[in-house]
Coordinates of C-alpha atoms in Angstrom, one line a residue:
M1 CA -32.6 10.6 5.6
T2 CA -33.7 10.9 2.1
Q3 CA -32.1 13.0 -0.6
T4 CA -32.1 16.4 0.2
D5 CA -30.3 19.8 -0.2
N6 CA -30.8 20.5 3.6
V7 CA -29.7 24.7 3.2
A8 CA -33.0 25.3 4.7
V9 CA -33.4 22.9 7.2
A10 CA -30.7 24.8 9.1
F11 CA -33.3 27.7 8.9
A12 CA -36.0 26.0 9.8
L13 CA -35.0 24.3 12.9
A14 CA -32.9 27.5 14.4
F15 CA -36.0 29.4 14.2
S16 CA -39.4 26.9 14.2
A17 CA -39.4 27.7 18.2
G18 CA -42.6 28.9 17.7
L19 CA -42.1 32.3 15.9
G20 CA -45.7 31.4 15.4
A21 CA -46.5 32.5 18.8
V22 CA -48.9 35.0 18.8
S23 CA -48.4 36.0 22.8
A24 CA -46.3 38.7 22.9
A25 CA -44.5 39.3 26.5
N26 CA -44.4 36.0 28.0
A27 CA -41.6 35.3 30.6
Q28 CA -39.3 32.8 29.4
T29 CA -40.5 33.2 26.3
F30 CA -38.5 30.6 24.4
E31 CA -37.7 27.2 25.6
V32 CA -35.0 24.2 24.1
E33 CA -35.5 20.8 24.9
T34 CA -32.7 18.0 24.0
G35 CA -32.4 14.6 25.1
I36 CA -32.0 10.7 24.5
E37 CA -34.7 8.2 24.6
M38 CA -34.4 4.4 24.4
L39 CA -36.8 2.1 22.7
Q40 CA -37.6 -0.8 24.3
S41 CA -37.8 -4.4 22.8
P42 CA -37.0 -2.4 19.4
N43 CA -37.6 -4.6 16.3
T44 CA -35.5 -2.8 13.9
T45 CA -31.7 -1.3 14.1
I46 CA -33.4 1.8 15.4
E47 CA -32.8 1.4 19.0
G48 CA -32.6 5.4 20.5
L49 CA -33.5 8.3 19.4
H50 CA -32.4 12.2 20.0
R51 CA -35.5 14.6 20.6
L52 CA -35.0 18.3 19.8
Y53 CA -37.7 20.9 20.4
I54 CA -37.4 24.3 20.0
G55 CA -40.6 26.1 21.1
R56 CA -42.1 29.3 22.3
R57 CA -44.4 30.0 25.3
V58 CA -47.6 30.8 24.1
S59 CA -49.0 30.4 27.4
P60 CA -47.2 30.6 31.0
T61 CA -47.7 27.1 31.1
F62 CA -47.6 26.1 27.2
S63 CA -45.6 26.4 24.7
V64 CA -45.6 25.5 21.0
G65 CA -42.5 25.0 18.2
Q66 CA -41.4 22.0 16.4
G67 CA -39.3 18.7 17.0
I68 CA -36.6 17.0 15.1
Y69 CA -35.8 13.1 16.0
S70 CA -32.9 11.2 14.8
A71 CA -31.4 8.0 15.6
A72 CA -28.9 7.5 17.9
A73 CA -28.8 4.1 19.1
G74 CA -28.5 1.0 17.1
D75 CA -26.8 1.4 13.3
A76 CA -29.8 3.5 12.3
G77 CA -27.8 6.7 11.4
G78 CA -29.7 8.8 8.7
A79 CA -33.4 8.3 9.8
F80 CA -34.6 11.6 10.4
F81 CA -38.6 12.3 12.0
W82 CA -39.5 16.4 11.8
G83 CA -42.7 17.5 12.6
F84 CA -44.9 20.0 15.3
E85 CA -44.7 19.4 18.6
G86 CA -46.3 21.1 22.2
V87 CA -45.8 20.9 25.6
A88 CA -47.3 21.4 29.1
H89 CA -45.9 22.5 32.3
L90 CA -47.7 22.0 35.3
P91 CA -45.5 22.9 38.4
L92 CA -45.4 20.1 41.6
S93 CA -43.3 22.1 43.8
S94 CA -40.6 25.0 44.0
R95 CA -38.2 22.8 41.7
F96 CA -40.1 19.9 40.8
G97 CA -42.3 20.0 37.7
L98 CA -44.3 17.2 35.3
S99 CA -44.1 18.2 31.6
F100 CA -46.8 16.7 29.0
S101 CA -45.2 16.9 25.1
G102 CA -47.1 15.5 22.0
F103 CA -45.4 15.0 18.8
A104 CA -46.8 14.3 15.0
G105 CA -44.3 14.5 12.3
G106 CA -42.8 12.0 9.9
G107 CA -39.9 11.5 7.6
G108 CA -37.9 7.8 7.1
G109 CA -34.3 6.9 6.5
A110 CA -32.0 3.8 7.1
A111 CA -34.0 1.4 5.0
Q112 CA -35.9 0.6 8.6
V113 CA -39.7 2.9 7.5
N114 CA -41.8 1.9 4.1
G115 CA -45.6 3.2 3.6
D116 CA -46.5 6.8 5.1
G117 CA -43.5 7.3 7.7
T118 CA -45.9 9.1 10.1
M119 CA -44.5 9.4 13.6
L120 CA -46.5 10.1 16.6
R121 CA -45.4 10.3 20.2
A122 CA -46.9 11.3 23.2
G123 CA -44.3 12.0 26.5
I124 CA -44.1 12.6 30.1
A125 CA -41.4 14.3 31.5
L126 CA -40.4 14.7 35.5
D127 CA -38.3 18.0 35.7
Y128 CA -35.7 19.2 38.2
Q129 CA -35.3 23.2 38.2
L130 CA -30.9 23.3 38.2
S131 CA -31.2 27.1 37.8
R132 CA -33.4 29.8 36.3
D133 CA -32.7 28.8 33.1
W134 CA -32.2 25.0 33.1
D135 CA -33.4 21.9 33.9
V136 CA -32.8 18.2 33.8
Q137 CA -35.7 16.2 33.0
L138 CA -36.3 12.0 33.4
T139 CA -38.7 10.9 30.5
T140 CA -40.9 8.4 29.6
S141 CA -43.1 8.1 26.1
W142 CA -44.6 6.2 23.5
I143 CA -43.9 6.6 20.2
R144 CA -45.7 4.7 17.1
I145 CA -44.1 5.3 13.2
S146 CA -46.2 4.2 10.9
G147 CA -44.1 1.8 7.9
A148 CA -41.8 0.1 10.8
P149 CA -42.7 -1.8 13.8
I150 CA -42.0 1.0 16.5
D151 CA -45.4 0.9 18.5
G152 CA -44.6 1.2 22.5
P153 CA -42.6 2.8 25.2
A154 CA -39.0 4.6 25.6
Y155 CA -37.8 5.7 28.2
G156 CA -34.6 8.4 28.6
L157 CA -32.9 11.4 29.9
G158 CA -33.6 15.5 28.7
L159 CA -32.4 19.2 29.5
R160 CA -34.4 21.8 29.0
Y161 CA -33.2 25.7 28.7
R162 CA -35.1 28.2 29.1
F163 CA -34.7 31.8 28.2
G164 CA -34.8 34.6 30.5
D165 CA -37.6 36.7 31.3
R166 CA -38.2 39.3 28.0
A167 CA -40.9 42.1 28.6
T168 CA -40.5 43.3 24.9
P169 CA -43.1 42.5 22.6
G170 CA -42.5 40.1 20.1
W171 CA -38.8 39.4 21.3
A172 CA -37.2 36.8 19.6
P173 CA -33.9 35.2 20.3
E174 CA -30.6 37.8 18.7
F175 CA -28.4 35.7 16.7
D176 CA -25.2 37.4 15.6
A177 CA -24.2 35.5 12.0
I178 CA -26.0 33.3 9.7
T179 CA -23.6 31.2 6.8
L180 CA -24.1 29.4 3.7
G181 CA -21.4 27.4 2.5
A182 CA -19.6 24.0 1.1
T183 CA -17.9 21.5 2.7
Y184 CA -15.9 19.0 0.3
M185 CA -15.5 15.9 2.4
Q186 CA -12.3 13.1 1.5
A187 CA -13.1 9.9 3.3
A188 CA -9.9 8.1 4.7
S189 CA -8.1 5.6 2.9
G190 CA -9.8 2.2 3.7
T191 CA -13.5 3.5 4.5
R192 CA -16.8 1.6 3.4
T193 CA -20.1 2.5 3.2
R194 CA -22.7 0.5 4.4
S195 CA -23.1 -1.9 1.7
G196 CA -18.9 -2.6 1.6
S197 CA -17.5 -0.4 -1.3
A198 CA -15.1 2.2 -1.4
Q199 CA -16.9 5.4 -0.2
P200 CA -16.4 8.3 -3.0
A201 CA -15.5 11.9 -1.5
I202 CA -19.1 13.8 -0.6
A203 CA -20.0 17.4 -1.3
L204 CA -22.1 19.3 1.4
V205 CA -24.3 22.5 1.0
G206 CA -25.4 23.7 4.4
A207 CA -26.2 26.8 6.1
Q208 CA -25.6 27.4 10.6
V209 CA -26.4 30.2 12.5
L210 CA -23.9 31.4 15.1
F211 CA -24.6 33.0 18.4
D212 CA -22.2 35.0 20.4
V213 CA -21.9 34.1 24.3
S214 CA -18.9 36.1 24.8
E215 CA -16.7 38.6 22.4
R216 CA -15.0 35.9 21.6
T217 CA -16.5 32.9 21.7
Q218 CA -19.7 32.0 20.0
L219 CA -22.0 28.6 20.0
S220 CA -23.6 27.6 16.3
F221 CA -26.1 25.3 14.8
G222 CA -26.6 24.2 11.5
A223 CA -27.6 21.5 8.4
A224 CA -26.0 20.2 5.5
G225 CA -27.1 17.8 2.6
A226 CA -25.0 16.1 0.0
A227 CA -24.6 17.6 -3.3
D228 CA -22.1 15.0 -4.5
G229 CA -20.8 11.9 -3.8
A230 CA -23.6 10.3 -1.1
Q231 CA -27.7 10.6 -2.5
G232 CA -29.5 11.1 0.9
Y233 CA -26.7 11.9 3.6
M234 CA -27.9 15.1 6.0
Q235 CA -26.5 15.7 8.8
I236 CA -27.1 18.2 11.8
M237 CA -24.7 19.6 14.3
A238 CA -24.2 21.8 16.9
G239 CA -21.3 23.4 18.4
A240 CA -18.8 26.0 19.9
R241 CA -16.4 28.7 18.0
Q242 CA -13.2 30.4 19.4
R243 CA -12.2 33.3 17.5
F244 CA -8.6 35.2 17.8
A245 CA -8.5 38.6 16.0
L246 CA -5.6 40.2 14.3
N247 CA -6.5 43.6 12.8
S248 CA -9.0 42.8 10.2
L249 CA -8.7 38.8 10.0
S250 CA -9.9 36.2 12.8
F251 CA -8.9 33.1 13.1
F252 CA -11.0 30.2 14.7
A253 CA -11.2 26.7 16.0
E254 CA -14.4 24.8 16.8
G255 CA -15.7 21.7 17.5
G256 CA -19.0 20.2 17.3
L257 CA -21.5 17.6 17.8
G258 CA -24.4 16.2 15.7
F259 CA -26.8 13.2 14.2
G260 CA -25.9 12.2 10.5
G261 CA -26.4 9.6 8.0
G262 CA -28.1 8.4 4.5
G263 CA -26.6 7.7 1.3
D264 CA -24.7 4.8 2.0
V265 CA -22.5 6.6 4.4
D266 CA -21.7 3.9 7.3
T267 CA -22.4 6.8 10.2
G268 CA -23.2 3.7 13.3
N269 CA -25.8 5.3 15.3
G270 CA -25.7 8.0 13.5
V271 CA -23.8 10.0 16.2
L272 CA -21.4 12.6 14.3
L273 CA -18.1 14.4 15.9
R274 CA -16.3 17.4 14.2
A275 CA -13.1 20.0 14.6
A276 CA -12.0 22.2 12.6
L277 CA -9.4 25.3 12.2
G278 CA -10.3 28.5 10.2
I279 CA -9.7 32.3 9.1
S280 CA -12.3 34.4 7.9
V281 CA -11.9 37.7 5.8
P282 CA -14.2 40.6 6.0
V283 CA -15.3 41.0 2.2
S284 CA -17.9 43.6 3.1
R285 CA -19.7 45.6 5.6
A286 CA -21.6 42.7 6.3
F287 CA -20.1 40.0 5.0
D288 CA -17.3 37.8 5.7
L289 CA -15.8 34.6 3.7
E290 CA -14.6 31.6 5.8
L291 CA -12.1 29.1 4.9
A292 CA -12.0 26.4 7.3
V293 CA -9.9 22.6 7.4
G294 CA -11.0 19.7 10.0
A295 CA -11.9 16.1 10.5
Q296 CA -15.2 14.7 11.0
G297 CA -16.2 11.2 11.7
A298 CA -18.7 8.8 13.3
A299 CA -18.9 7.8 16.7
S300 CA -19.4 4.1 15.9
G301 CA -19.6 3.6 11.9
D302 CA -16.7 3.1 9.9
Y303 CA -16.9 6.9 8.1
R304 CA -14.0 8.8 8.8
A305 CA -13.0 11.6 6.9
S306 CA -11.0 15.5 6.5
T307 CA -12.6 18.4 5.3
V308 CA -12.9 21.7 3.8
A309 CA -15.3 24.5 4.1
L310 CA -15.8 27.8 2.5
N311 CA -18.6 29.8 3.8
L312 CA -20.0 33.2 3.4
T313 CA -21.1 35.2 6.4
R314 CA -23.8 37.5 7.0
V315 CA -22.5 39.3 10.0
F316 CA -25.4 41.2 12.1
N317 CA -23.2 42.1 15.0
R318 CA -19.7 43.7 13.4
P319 CA -18.0 46.1 16.4
G320 CA -18.2 49.5 15.5
Q321 CA -21.1 49.1 13.4
A322 CA -24.2 51.2 14.2
A323 CA -27.3 48.8 15.2
T324 CA -30.1 48.3 12.3
D325 CA -33.2 46.0 12.7
Q326 CA -33.6 42.7 10.3
R327 CA -36.8 41.5 8.5
W328 CA -37.8 38.2 9.0
A329 CA -40.5 35.3 8.2
F330 CA -41.2 32.2 9.3
S331 CA -43.6 30.2 7.9
S332 CA -44.7 26.2 8.9
G333 CA -47.9 23.8 7.2
I334 CA -49.3 21.2 5.1
S335 CA -48.0 21.0 1.5
V336 CA -49.9 18.7 -0.7
Q337 CA -48.4 17.2 -3.7
Q338 CA -50.6 16.0 -7.0
T339 CA -48.8 12.7 -8.5
H340 CA -49.2 11.9 -12.0
A341 CA -47.8 9.0 -14.7
G342 CA -44.1 8.6 -13.5
Y343 CA -43.9 10.6 -10.2
F344 CA -42.9 7.2 -8.3
Q345 CA -40.1 5.1 -9.5
N346 CA -42.3 1.9 -8.9
P347 CA -46.0 2.2 -10.6
A348 CA -47.2 0.3 -8.8
N349 CA -47.8 2.2 -5.8
T350 CA -51.0 4.7 -6.9
S351 CA -50.9 7.0 -4.3
N352 CA -52.9 10.0 -5.9
A353 CA -51.7 12.3 -3.5
V354 CA -48.6 12.6 -1.0
F355 CA -48.1 15.1 2.4
M356 CA -45.3 16.9 3.4
Q357 CA -44.9 19.1 6.8
E358 CA -42.9 22.6 5.4
S359 CA -41.4 25.2 7.1
A360 CA -39.2 28.0 5.7
L361 CA -37.4 31.0 6.9
D362 CA -37.4 34.2 4.7
Y363 CA -34.5 36.9 5.6
F364 CA -35.3 40.6 3.5
V365 CA -33.0 41.9 2.4
G366 CA -34.6 45.1 1.0
Q367 CA -38.3 46.4 1.5
S368 CA -40.2 43.4 -0.7
L369 CA -36.8 41.4 -1.8
Y370 CA -36.3 38.2 0.1
V371 CA -34.1 35.4 0.3
T372 CA -36.0 32.2 1.6
G373 CA -35.1 28.6 2.6
N374 CA -37.5 25.9 2.6
A375 CA -37.5 22.4 3.8
Q376 CA -40.0 19.9 3.6
T377 CA -40.7 16.2 5.1
T378 CA -42.9 13.5 4.3
V379 CA -46.3 12.7 6.6
G380 CA -48.6 10.6 4.3
G381 CA -49.3 9.2 0.7
G382 CA -47.1 6.3 1.1
A383 CA -44.0 8.1 0.3
A384 CA -42.0 7.4 3.6
G385 CA -38.2 8.8 3.7
Y386 CA -39.1 11.5 0.6
A387 CA -37.8 14.5 1.8
I388 CA -37.0 18.2 0.3
G389 CA -34.6 21.2 0.4
M390 CA -34.7 24.3 -1.5
M391 CA -33.0 27.8 -1.4
G392 CA -34.4 30.2 -3.5
L393 CA -35.5 34.1 -4.0
G394 CA -38.8 36.0 -3.4
Y395 CA -40.3 39.2 -4.2
E396 CA -43.8 40.6 -1.4
F397 CA -46.4 42.8 -3.2
T398 CA -48.2 44.7 -0.7
L399 CA -52.3 44.5 -1.6
S400 CA -54.2 46.3 1.2
D401 CA -53.2 46.4 4.9
R402 CA -54.5 43.1 5.6
W403 CA -53.4 41.4 2.1
S404 CA -50.3 40.3 0.5
L405 CA -49.0 38.1 -2.5
S406 CA -45.4 36.4 -2.3
V407 CA -43.8 34.8 -5.1
E408 CA -40.9 32.7 -5.3
G409 CA -38.5 30.9 -7.3
L410 CA -36.5 27.8 -5.7
L411 CA -33.8 25.7 -6.1
G412 CA -32.8 22.6 -4.4
A413 CA -33.0 19.3 -4.6
A414 CA -35.8 15.7 -3.3
G415 CA -35.7 12.5 -3.5
G416 CA -36.8 9.3 -1.6
G417 CA -40.0 7.4 -0.8
G418 CA -39.9 6.0 -4.0
V419 CA -40.1 9.1 -5.8
N420 CA -38.6 9.9 -9.5
A421 CA -36.6 12.5 -8.8
A422 CA -35.0 11.9 -11.2
G423 CA -31.3 12.6 -9.7
G424 CA -32.5 14.9 -7.4
I425 CA -32.1 18.0 -8.7
I426 CA -35.3 20.1 -9.0
G427 CA -36.7 23.7 -9.3
G428 CA -39.9 25.1 -8.5
L429 CA -42.0 28.6 -8.6
R430 CA -44.4 29.7 -6.2
A431 CA -47.1 32.2 -5.5
E432 CA -48.2 32.5 -2.2
L433 CA -51.5 34.9 -0.7
D434 CA -51.0 35.9 2.4
Y435 CA -53.8 37.5 4.9
R436 CA -53.1 39.0 8.3
V437 CA -55.4 37.7 11.4
G438 CA -53.8 39.5 14.2
E439 CA -50.7 41.6 15.0
A440 CA -48.0 39.1 14.8
W441 CA -49.5 35.9 12.3
R442 CA -51.2 35.9 9.0
L443 CA -52.6 32.9 7.1
S444 CA -50.9 31.6 4.2
L445 CA -52.1 29.6 0.8
G446 CA -50.0 29.3 -1.8
V447 CA -50.1 27.6 -5.2
G448 CA -47.0 26.0 -7.3
Q449 CA -45.0 23.5 -9.3
L450 CA -41.9 21.2 -8.4
T451 CA -40.2 19.6 -11.3
A452 CA -37.1 17.6 -11.4
L453 CA -34.6 19.5 -13.8
R454 CA -32.5 16.1 -15.3
G455 CA -34.6 13.4 -17.1
N456 CA -38.4 12.7 -17.2
G457 CA -39.2 12.8 -13.0
M458 CA -41.7 14.1 -10.7
S459 CA -43.0 17.1 -11.8
P460 CA -46.1 17.9 -9.4
T461 CA -48.5 20.6 -8.5
T462 CA -48.2 21.7 -5.2
L463 CA -50.8 23.3 -3.0
T464 CA -49.7 24.4 1.0
L465 CA -51.6 26.0 3.9
G466 CA -50.0 27.3 6.7
A467 CA -49.1 30.4 9.3
K468 CA -46.9 32.8 8.3
I469 CA -44.8 34.4 11.1
P470 CA -43.2 38.2 10.6
F471 CA -40.5 39.1 13.1
T472 CA -37.3 41.4 13.9
T473 CA -34.5 41.3 15.0
H474 CA -32.3 44.1 16.0
R475 CA -28.7 44.1 15.4

């Protein structure tokens, strides 16, 4: 993947499930699909893609949300594609059914995609219901990626998990903690980059969400990007954590499986394995500080590293504390960056605008003040692989029953696609005007300015149009 501080990606993926849905009380409201699809007769080192779709049912047979596709076979670890997706279901019998899916997004990476980086996918799956919540799938699809010689069929296997019946209007899947943190990864002696040089240490910044499945066991999902040592490296990980309490302290062991690459890191086909041991110390009624040591490596590439992680965790489900409501807002839409002289590293690129698919998650820490995470990837404009990840603070002003205004200050990283990010560190200011269309969602129009903070790099004006979905979790 391209240069990006992917703190925001963890939030966007964890909740892209259609927090944009407008239906109130559908059975099996949320669904998650994952699987591997192998490209037929590939002409790139991308030979297969891992698919992750998180969607919300807007009718008994249709869901909308977002999908992310990452290299999982071949030698293209670091190729990621992310965008909008919908799935329609056609029951055939009590256990068999067909699913029809469509995806539109963009991305790039692993030096395999040029031009716009737009990805389109149309898929059909034969579903077999294993239980009330689980389906197994045989999948076939047609995948086209602009800027790469990929335009043909793919076949694979998948799994679908459906959340059970939820009769509460506006229900959203609860989670129990969210973390922000940094990880230092020291490569093993002799580890080489893809280009053959010695692999430097990598500093990651990222986020993850944790879900309780029992008193001691949690599932996790998160993402991180390189802040130093491997410009453009990104990883997405899922895992499980087992906790052991000792008075106010808790110890944990965790393992993870995911996909990652970019930044010249040799992750082979992109599959990653991780294991760690850690300690968690309460520092307030709502926050824990975590320290973990472990190891991470690529399943097929050369990369191996020891890891040290320091995380600040917001705990929503601490034993003995009264339940509280947590306010959020999920946003998704299309953002346009107006290019200018010096925007591209190569002056031969004369595109007037770059189009980005954008998702953001806001967590309100007060009545109007919120923390926001924002992730973007290109879908047009000749900048395949260009991506952005930012964190920041915002403040919402209520103008009337239907209108509100938000202002945000953002800091993060950007790069790839030939965009001149001058080292990658960027800052931004933006304002968003929201109009409440119904009880569950708003239309949002935003205008802002991004700028590279090191040297004379890109400094585009941005215009965003999308939907914003306020929601509440209950703890």
